One Martini backbone bead per residue (centre of mass of N, CA, C, O) as a GRO file, in nm:
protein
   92
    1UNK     BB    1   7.606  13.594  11.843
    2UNK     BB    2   7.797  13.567  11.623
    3UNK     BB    3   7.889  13.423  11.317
    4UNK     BB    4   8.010  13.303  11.071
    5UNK     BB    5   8.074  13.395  10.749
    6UNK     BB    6   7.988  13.350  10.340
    7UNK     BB    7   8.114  13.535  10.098
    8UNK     BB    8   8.100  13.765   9.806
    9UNK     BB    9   8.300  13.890   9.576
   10UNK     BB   10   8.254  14.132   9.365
   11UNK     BB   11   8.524  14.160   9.218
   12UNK     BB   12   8.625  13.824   9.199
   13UNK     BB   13   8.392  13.564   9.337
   14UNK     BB   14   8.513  13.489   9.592
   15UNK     BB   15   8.538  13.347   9.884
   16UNK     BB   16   8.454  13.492  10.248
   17UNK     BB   17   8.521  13.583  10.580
   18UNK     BB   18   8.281  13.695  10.808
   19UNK     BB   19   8.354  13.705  11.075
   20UNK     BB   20   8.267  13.794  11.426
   21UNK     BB   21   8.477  13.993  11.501
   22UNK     BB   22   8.376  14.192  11.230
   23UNK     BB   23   8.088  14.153  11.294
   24UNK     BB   24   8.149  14.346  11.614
   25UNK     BB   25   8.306  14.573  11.487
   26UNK     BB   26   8.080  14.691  11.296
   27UNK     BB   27   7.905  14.738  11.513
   28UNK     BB   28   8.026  14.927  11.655
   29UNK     BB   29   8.075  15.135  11.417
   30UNK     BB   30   7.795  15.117  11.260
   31UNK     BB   31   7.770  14.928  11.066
   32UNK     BB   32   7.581  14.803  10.818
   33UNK     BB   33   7.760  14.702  10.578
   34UNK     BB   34   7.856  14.396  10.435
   35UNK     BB   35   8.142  14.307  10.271
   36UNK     BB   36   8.223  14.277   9.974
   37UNK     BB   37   8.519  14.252   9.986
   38UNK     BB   38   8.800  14.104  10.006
   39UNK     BB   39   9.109  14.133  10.118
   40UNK     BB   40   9.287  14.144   9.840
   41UNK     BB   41   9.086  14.399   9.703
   42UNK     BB   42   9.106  14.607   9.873
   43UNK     BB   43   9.368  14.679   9.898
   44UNK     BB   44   9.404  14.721   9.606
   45UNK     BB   45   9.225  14.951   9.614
   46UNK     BB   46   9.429  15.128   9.813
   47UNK     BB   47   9.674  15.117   9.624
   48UNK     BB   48   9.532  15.258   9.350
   49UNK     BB   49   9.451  15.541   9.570
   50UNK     BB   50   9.762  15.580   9.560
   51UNK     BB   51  10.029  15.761   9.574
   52UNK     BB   52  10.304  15.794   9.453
   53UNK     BB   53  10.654  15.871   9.582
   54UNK     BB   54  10.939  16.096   9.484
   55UNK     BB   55  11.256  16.026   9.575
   56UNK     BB   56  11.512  16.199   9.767
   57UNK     BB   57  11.846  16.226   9.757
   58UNK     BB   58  12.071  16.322  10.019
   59UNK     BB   59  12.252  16.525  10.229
   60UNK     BB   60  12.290  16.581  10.580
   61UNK     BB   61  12.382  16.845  10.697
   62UNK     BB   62  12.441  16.746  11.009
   63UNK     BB   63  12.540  16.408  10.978
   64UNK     BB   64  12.609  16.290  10.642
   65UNK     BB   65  12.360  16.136  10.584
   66UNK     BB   66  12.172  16.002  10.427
   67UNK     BB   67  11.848  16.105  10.217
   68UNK     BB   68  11.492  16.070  10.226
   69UNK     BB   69  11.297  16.290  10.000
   70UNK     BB   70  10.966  16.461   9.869
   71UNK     BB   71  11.181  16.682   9.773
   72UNK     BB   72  11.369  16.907   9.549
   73UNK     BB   73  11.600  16.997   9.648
   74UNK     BB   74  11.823  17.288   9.755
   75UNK     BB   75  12.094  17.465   9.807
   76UNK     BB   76  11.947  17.713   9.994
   77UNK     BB   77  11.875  17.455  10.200
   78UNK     BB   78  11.887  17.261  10.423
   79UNK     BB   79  11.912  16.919  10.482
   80UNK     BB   80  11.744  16.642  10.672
   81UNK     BB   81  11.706  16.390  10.847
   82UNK     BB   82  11.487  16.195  11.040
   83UNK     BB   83  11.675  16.246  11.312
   84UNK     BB   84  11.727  16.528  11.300
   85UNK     BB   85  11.480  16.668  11.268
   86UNK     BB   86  11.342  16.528  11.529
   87UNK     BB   87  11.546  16.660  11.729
   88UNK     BB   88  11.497  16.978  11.633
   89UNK     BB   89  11.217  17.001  11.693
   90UNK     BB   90  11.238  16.919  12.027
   91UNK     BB   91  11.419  17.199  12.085
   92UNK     BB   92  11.163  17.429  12.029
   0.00000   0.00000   0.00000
């Protein structure tokens, strides 16, 4: 039913193949148009509008090993790694 595409994208000028399974994906999800931008460009597109965030270190209040948060600890409150963390919510 679907046959391989050859588009240009608009980004960047390359040719790039718009697959029979990605334009039968396009069409289940409803979409109307066909990919602009190659997959190479797509990503850049997606990686320019995340934030990057800053990464604080610190030690698991709980098991004594490293961690790694998103918000700068303070003394007054415990802070736990990802698998304490993890433990604690289960057990509420």
């Amino acid at each position: 039913m679907y046959e391989d595409k050859t588009l240009v994208c608009k980004e960047c000028g390359k040719e790039f193949v718009f697959t029979a399974g990605e334009q039968e994906f396009y069409a289940e999800k409803g979409f109307k148009n066909e990919p602009q931008r190659c997959k190479e460009c797509r990503d850049a597109r997606k990686a320019n509008g995340k934030l990057t965030r800053e990464l604080f270190t610190t030690t698991c209040a709980n098991c004594g090993k490293e961690a790694k948060v998103p918000f700068q600890p303070s003394n007054d409150r415990p802070v736990y790694c990802s698998e304490c963390f993890a433990a604690m919510k289960e057990q509420q």
